[in-house]
Short mmCIF file of C-alpha atoms in Angstrom, two decimals:
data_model
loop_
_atom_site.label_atom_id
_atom_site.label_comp_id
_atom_site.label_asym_id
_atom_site.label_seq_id
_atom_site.Cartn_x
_atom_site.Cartn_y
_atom_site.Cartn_z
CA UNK A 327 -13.44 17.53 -1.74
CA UNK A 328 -9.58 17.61 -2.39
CA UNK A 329 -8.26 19.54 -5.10
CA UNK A 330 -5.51 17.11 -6.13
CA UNK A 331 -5.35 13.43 -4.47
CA UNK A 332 -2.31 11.72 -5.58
CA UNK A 333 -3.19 7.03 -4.48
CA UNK A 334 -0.49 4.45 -4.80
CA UNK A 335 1.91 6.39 -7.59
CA UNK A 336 4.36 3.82 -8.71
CA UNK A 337 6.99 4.34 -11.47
CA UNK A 338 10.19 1.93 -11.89
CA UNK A 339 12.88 2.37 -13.81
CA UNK A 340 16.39 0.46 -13.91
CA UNK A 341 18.14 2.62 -11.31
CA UNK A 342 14.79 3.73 -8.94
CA UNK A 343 11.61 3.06 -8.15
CA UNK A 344 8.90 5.38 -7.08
CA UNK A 345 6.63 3.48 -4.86
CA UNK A 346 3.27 4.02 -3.79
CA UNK A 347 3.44 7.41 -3.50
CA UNK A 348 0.38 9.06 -1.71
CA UNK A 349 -1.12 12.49 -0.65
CA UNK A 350 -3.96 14.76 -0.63
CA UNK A 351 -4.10 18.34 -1.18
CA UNK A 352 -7.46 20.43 0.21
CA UNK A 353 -8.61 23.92 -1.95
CA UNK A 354 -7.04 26.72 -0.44
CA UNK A 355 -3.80 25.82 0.72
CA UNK A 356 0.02 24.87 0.52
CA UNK A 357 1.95 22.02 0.44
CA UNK A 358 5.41 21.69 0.43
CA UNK A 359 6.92 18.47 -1.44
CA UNK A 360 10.56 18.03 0.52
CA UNK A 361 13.02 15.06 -0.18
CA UNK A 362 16.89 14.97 -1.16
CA UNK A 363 18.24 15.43 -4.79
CA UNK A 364 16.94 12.44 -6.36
CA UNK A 365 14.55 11.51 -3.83
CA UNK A 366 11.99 11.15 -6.40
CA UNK A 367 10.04 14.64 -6.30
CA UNK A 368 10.92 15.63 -10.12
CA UNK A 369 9.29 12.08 -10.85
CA UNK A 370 5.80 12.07 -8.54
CA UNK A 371 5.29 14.99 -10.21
CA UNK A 372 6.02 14.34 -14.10
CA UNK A 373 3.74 10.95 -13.63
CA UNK A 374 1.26 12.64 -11.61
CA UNK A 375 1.04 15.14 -14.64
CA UNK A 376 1.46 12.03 -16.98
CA UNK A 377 4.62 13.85 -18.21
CA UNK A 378 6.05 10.17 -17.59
CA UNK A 379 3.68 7.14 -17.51
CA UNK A 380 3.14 5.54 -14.14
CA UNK A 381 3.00 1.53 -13.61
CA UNK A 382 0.43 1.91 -11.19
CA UNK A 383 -2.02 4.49 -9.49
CA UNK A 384 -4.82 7.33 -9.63
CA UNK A 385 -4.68 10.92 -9.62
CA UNK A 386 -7.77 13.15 -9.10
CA UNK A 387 -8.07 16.87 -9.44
CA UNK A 388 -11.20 18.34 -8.62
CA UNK A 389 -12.70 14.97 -7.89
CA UNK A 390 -12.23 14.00 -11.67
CA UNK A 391 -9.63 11.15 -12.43
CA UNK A 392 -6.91 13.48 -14.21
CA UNK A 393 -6.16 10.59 -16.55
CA UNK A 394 -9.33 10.00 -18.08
CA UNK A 395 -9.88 13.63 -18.74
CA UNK A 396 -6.26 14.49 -18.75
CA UNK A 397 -6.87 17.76 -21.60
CA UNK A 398 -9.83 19.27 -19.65
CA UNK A 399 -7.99 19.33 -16.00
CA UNK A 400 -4.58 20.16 -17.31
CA UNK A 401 -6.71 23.70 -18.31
CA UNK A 402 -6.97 24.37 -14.72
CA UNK A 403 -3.33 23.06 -13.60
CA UNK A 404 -0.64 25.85 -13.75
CA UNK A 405 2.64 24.13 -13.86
CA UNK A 406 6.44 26.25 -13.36
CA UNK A 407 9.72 24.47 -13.14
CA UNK A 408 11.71 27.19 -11.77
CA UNK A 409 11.48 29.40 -14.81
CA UNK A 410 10.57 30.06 -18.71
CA UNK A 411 12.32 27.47 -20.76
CA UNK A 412 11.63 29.07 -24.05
CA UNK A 413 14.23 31.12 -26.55
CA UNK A 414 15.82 33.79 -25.14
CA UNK A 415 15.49 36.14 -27.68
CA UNK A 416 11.54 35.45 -27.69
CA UNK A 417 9.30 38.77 -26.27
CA UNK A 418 7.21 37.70 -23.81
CA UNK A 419 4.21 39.09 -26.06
CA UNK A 420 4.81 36.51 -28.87
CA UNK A 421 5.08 33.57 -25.97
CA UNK A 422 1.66 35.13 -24.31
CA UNK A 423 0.03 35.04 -27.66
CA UNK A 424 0.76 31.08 -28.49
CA UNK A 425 -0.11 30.31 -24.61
CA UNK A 426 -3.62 31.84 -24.60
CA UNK A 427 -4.36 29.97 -27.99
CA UNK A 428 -4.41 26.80 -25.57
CA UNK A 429 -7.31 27.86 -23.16
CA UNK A 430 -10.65 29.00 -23.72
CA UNK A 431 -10.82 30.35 -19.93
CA UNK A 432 -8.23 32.87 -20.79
CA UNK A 433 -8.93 36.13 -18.79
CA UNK A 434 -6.63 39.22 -20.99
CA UNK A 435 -7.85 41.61 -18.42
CA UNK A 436 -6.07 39.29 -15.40
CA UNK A 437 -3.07 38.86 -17.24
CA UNK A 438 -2.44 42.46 -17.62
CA UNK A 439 -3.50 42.70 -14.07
CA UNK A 440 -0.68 40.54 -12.71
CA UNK A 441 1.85 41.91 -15.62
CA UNK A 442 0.81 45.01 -13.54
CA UNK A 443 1.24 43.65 -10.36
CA UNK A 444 4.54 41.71 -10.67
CA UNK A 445 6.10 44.80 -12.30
CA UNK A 446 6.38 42.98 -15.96
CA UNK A 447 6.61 44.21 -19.18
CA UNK A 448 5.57 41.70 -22.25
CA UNK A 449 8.34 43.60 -24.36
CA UNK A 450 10.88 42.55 -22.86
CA UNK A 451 12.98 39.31 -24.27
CA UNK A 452 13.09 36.10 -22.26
CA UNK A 453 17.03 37.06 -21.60
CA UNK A 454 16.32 40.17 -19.99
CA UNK A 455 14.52 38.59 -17.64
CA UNK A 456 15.98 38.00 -13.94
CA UNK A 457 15.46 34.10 -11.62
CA UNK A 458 12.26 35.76 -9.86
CA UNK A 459 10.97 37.81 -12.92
CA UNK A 460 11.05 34.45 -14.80
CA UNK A 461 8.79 32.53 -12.19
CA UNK A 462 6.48 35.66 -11.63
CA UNK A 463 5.84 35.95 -15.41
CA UNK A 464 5.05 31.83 -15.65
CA UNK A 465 2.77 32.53 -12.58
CA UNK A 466 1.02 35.15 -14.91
CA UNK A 467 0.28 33.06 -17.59
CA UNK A 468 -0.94 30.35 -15.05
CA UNK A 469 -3.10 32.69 -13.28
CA UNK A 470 -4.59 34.20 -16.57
CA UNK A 471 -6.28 30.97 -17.45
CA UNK A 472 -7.61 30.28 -14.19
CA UNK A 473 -5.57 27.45 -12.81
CA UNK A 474 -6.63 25.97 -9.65
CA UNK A 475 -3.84 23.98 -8.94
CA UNK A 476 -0.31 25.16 -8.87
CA UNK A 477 2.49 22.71 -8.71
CA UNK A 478 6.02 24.79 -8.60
CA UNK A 479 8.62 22.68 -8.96
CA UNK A 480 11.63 24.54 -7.25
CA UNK A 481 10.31 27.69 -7.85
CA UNK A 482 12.48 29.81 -5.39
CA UNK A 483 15.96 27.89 -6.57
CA UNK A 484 18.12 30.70 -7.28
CA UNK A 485 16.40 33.68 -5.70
CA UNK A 486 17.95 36.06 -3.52
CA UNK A 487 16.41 36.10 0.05
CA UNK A 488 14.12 39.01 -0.67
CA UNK A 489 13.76 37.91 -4.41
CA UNK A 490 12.00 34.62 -2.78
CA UNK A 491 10.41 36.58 0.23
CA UNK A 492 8.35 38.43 -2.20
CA UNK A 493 7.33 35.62 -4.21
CA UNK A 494 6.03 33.92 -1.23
CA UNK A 495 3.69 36.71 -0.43
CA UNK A 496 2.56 35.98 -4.17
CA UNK A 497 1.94 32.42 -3.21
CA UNK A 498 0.05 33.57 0.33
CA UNK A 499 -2.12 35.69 -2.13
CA UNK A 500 -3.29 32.62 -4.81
CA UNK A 501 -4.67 30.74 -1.96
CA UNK A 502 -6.53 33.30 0.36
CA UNK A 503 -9.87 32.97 -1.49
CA UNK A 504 -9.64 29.29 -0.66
CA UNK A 505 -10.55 28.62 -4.42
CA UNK A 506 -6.20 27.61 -5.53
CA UNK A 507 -3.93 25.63 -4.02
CA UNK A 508 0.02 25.23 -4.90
CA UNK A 509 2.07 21.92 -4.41
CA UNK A 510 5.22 23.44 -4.05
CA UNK A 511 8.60 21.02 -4.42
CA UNK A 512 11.86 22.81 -2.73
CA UNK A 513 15.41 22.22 -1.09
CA UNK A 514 14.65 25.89 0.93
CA UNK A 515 13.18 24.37 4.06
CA UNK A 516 13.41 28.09 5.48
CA UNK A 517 10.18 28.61 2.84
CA UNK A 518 8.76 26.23 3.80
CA UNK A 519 8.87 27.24 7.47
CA UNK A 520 7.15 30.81 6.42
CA UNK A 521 4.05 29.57 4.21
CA UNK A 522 3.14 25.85 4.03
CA UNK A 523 0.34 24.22 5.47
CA UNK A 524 1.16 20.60 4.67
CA UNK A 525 4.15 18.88 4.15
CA UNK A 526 4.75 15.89 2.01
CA UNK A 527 8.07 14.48 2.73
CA UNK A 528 9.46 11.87 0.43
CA UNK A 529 12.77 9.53 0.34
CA UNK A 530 14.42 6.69 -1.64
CA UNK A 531 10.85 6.63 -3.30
CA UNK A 532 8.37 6.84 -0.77
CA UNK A 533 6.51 9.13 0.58
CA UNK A 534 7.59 8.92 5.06
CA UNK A 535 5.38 11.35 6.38
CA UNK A 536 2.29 13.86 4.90
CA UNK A 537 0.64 16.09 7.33
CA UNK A 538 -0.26 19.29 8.37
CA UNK A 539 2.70 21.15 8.53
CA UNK A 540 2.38 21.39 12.85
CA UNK A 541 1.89 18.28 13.78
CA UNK A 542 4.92 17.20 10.95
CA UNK A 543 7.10 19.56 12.82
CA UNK A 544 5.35 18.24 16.49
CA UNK A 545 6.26 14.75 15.85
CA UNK A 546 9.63 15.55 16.55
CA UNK A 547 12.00 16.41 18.90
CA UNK A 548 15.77 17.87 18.82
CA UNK A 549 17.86 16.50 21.82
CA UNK A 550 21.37 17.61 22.96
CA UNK A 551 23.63 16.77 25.56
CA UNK A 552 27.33 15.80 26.79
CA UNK A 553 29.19 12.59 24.90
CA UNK A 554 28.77 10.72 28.25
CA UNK A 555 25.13 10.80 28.45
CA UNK A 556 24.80 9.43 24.86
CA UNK A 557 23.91 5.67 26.03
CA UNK A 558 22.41 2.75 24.38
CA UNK A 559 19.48 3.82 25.55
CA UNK A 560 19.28 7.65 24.42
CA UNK A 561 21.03 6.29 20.99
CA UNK A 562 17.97 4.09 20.65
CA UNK A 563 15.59 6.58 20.58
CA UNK A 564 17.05 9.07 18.26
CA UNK A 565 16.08 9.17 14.45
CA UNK A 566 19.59 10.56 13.84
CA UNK A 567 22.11 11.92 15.56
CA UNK A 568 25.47 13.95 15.53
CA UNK A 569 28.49 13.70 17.54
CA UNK A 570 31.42 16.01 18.24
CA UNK A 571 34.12 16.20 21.17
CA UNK A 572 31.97 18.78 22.86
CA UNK A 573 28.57 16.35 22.57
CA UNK A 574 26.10 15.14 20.68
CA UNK A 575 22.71 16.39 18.84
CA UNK A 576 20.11 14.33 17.37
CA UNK A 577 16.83 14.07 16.54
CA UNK A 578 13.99 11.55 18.10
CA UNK A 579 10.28 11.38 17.50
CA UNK A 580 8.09 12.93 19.68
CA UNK A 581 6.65 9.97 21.04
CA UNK A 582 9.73 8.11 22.18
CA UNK A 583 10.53 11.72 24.03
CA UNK A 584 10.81 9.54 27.83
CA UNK A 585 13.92 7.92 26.50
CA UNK A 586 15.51 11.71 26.43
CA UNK A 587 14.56 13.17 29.70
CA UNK A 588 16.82 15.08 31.67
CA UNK A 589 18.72 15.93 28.54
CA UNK A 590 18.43 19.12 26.39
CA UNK A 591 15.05 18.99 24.43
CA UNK A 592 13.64 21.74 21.68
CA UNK A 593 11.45 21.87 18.97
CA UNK A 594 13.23 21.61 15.44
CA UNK A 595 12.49 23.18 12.58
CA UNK A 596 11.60 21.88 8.95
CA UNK A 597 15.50 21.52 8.02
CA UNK A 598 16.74 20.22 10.89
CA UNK A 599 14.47 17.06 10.57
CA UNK A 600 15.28 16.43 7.31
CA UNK A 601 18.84 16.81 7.77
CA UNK A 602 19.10 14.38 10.95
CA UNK A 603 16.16 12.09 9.13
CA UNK A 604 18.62 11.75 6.14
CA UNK A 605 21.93 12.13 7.72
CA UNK A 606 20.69 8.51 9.96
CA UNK A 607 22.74 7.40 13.16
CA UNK A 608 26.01 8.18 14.24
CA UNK A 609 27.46 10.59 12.66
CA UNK A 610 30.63 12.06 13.87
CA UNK A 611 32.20 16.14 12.88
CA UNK A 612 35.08 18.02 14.52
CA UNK A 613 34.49 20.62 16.68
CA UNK A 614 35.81 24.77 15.79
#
C-alpha cells in the first residue's frame, strides 16, 4: 500500500492550470517534487492538502481518501514550508504548548528527544532562531505527533551547504524504519542527487516524468561535440541543447541514444536535465 497517492489533481485558475497531476509515494522513502518557479509545486501541494480546493481528483494517504477524512489523516501529515511562520518574539515553549493541544498521539518524551537531538532549546524566541534551526524545530513538532508523511516544501532554501547536509541526514533517519516517508519540493537538485528515491518532475502544470530516481536519471543522456557535427539529425534527437563557438551540449533521451553515436556521451545529473529539459532547443552563449 502507498502512503500518499496523489490521481488526476486539477486546479485552474485565470493565469494557470494544474492538470492532472499524478504520483505515488511507497512507506519508507523519498521523493523529490522538482519543477521551475511557478511550475505548479506550491499548488499540487496546497490542493493535495486541501489548503486550496481542487476541480478535480483523489488523494489517499494510508489507503484512506484524505478528503473524506481530511481531520483524522492530517494528524499523521507533518507539513514545513521552509520554516516557522509564527511571531518572532513567541518562545518556542508557548508555540509547543498550542501545537500538542491539536493531537491526541502527541509523544512529550519524543519531542524532548529530538529538541535533544537537533541541539534546540524551547526558550529560545522564534527570532533567535537560524534557516536550519527553524526547519529542525518544525520537524520536531511533526515528529512528536507521529506523522507518517512529511511533505517539506523547500525545506533546504536558504541553508548553508553543511546547514542542508545535516538536515538531510535528518531526512535519511525519518525513513529508515520504513514506517515515514517525506515528499520533499526543492530548486537544490544537488539534494536531491544525495537522498531521493523518486522523483516527481513537474512543468507548465503537469507532471512529465515520476520514477525511481535511477531510471529518471537513466532515461537520459548528455551529448557534446564540435558545432560541425551538430546536424539535423543529432539536433533531432536532443531534448535541449546549447551552443557556443567552441560546440555544442545537449541533452537527448536515452532511447533515441543511436542518433548521437560517435559523439561525446555521459550520464547527467538531476540539474542538468532539468536545465536542458526547460532551457528547450537551440540555445546559443558566448564562450570565456
Amino acid at each position: 500500500m502507498n502512503l500518499l497517492e496523489v490521481r488526476h489533481l486539477s486546479k485552474r485558475y485565470e493565469s494557470f492550470q494544474l492538470d492532472d497531476v499524478s504520483f505515488a509515494l511507497p512507506p519508507g522513502y523519498i521523493m523529490g517534487f522538482i519543477g521551475r518557479n511557478g511550475a505548479g509545486k506550491t499548488t499540487t501541494i496546497k490542493s493535495l492538502l486541501n489548503l486550496v480546493h481542487p476541480d478535480s481528483g483523489t488523494v489517499t494517504v494510508l489507503g484512506q481518501d484524505f478528503y473524506a477524512h481530511e481531520l483524522e489523516l492530517k494528524k499523521v501529515i507533518g507539513l514545513t514550508v521552509g520554516g516557522v511562520a509564527y511571531y518572532p518574539r513567541l518562545r518556542l515553549a508557548r508555540i509547543t504548548d498550542v501545537f500538542r493541544r491539536f493531537y491526541d498521539t502527541w509523544d512529550e518524551a519524543a519531542y524532548r528527544a529530538y529538541l535533544r537531538r537537533f541541539d534546540l532549546v524551547d526558550t529560545k524566541r522564534v527570532q533567535e532562531l537560524s534557516a536550519g534551526m527553524s526547519v529542525k524545530y518544525a520537524l520536531a513538532l511533526a515528529l512528536s505527533h507521529d506523522a507518517k508523511l512529511l511533505i517539506l516544501d523547500e525545506p533546504t532554501s536558504g541553508l548553508d551547504p553543511v546547514s542542508r547536509d545535516d538536515l538531510l541526514d535528518v531526512f535519511r533517519e525519518i525513513i529508515e524504519a520504513g514506517e515515514r516517508s517525506i515528499l520533499f519540493s526543492t530548486q537544490i537538485t544537488s539534494d536531491l542527487d544525495k537522498c531521493a528515491d523518486y522523483i516527481t518532475y513537474i512543468k507548465q502544470g503537469r507532471v512529465i516524468a515520476s520514477a525511481e530516481t535511477a531510471d529518471f536519471v537513466d532515461g537520459y543522456r548528455l551529448v557534446g561535440g564540435r558545432k560541425d557535427q551538430l546536424t539535423p539529425a543529432v539536433q533531432a534527437a536532443l531534448v535541449g541543447s546549447r551552443i557556443t563557438d567552441l560546440g555544442f551540449t545537449g541533452l537527448t533521451k536515452t532511447a533515441d541514444a543511436a542518433a548521437v553515436a560517435g559523439l561525446e556521451v555521459s550520464v547527467p545529473d538531476i540539474e542538468q536535465i532539468m536545465v536542458f529539459v526547460e532551457r528547450g532547443q537551440a540555445t546559443t552563449g558566448a564562450t570565456k
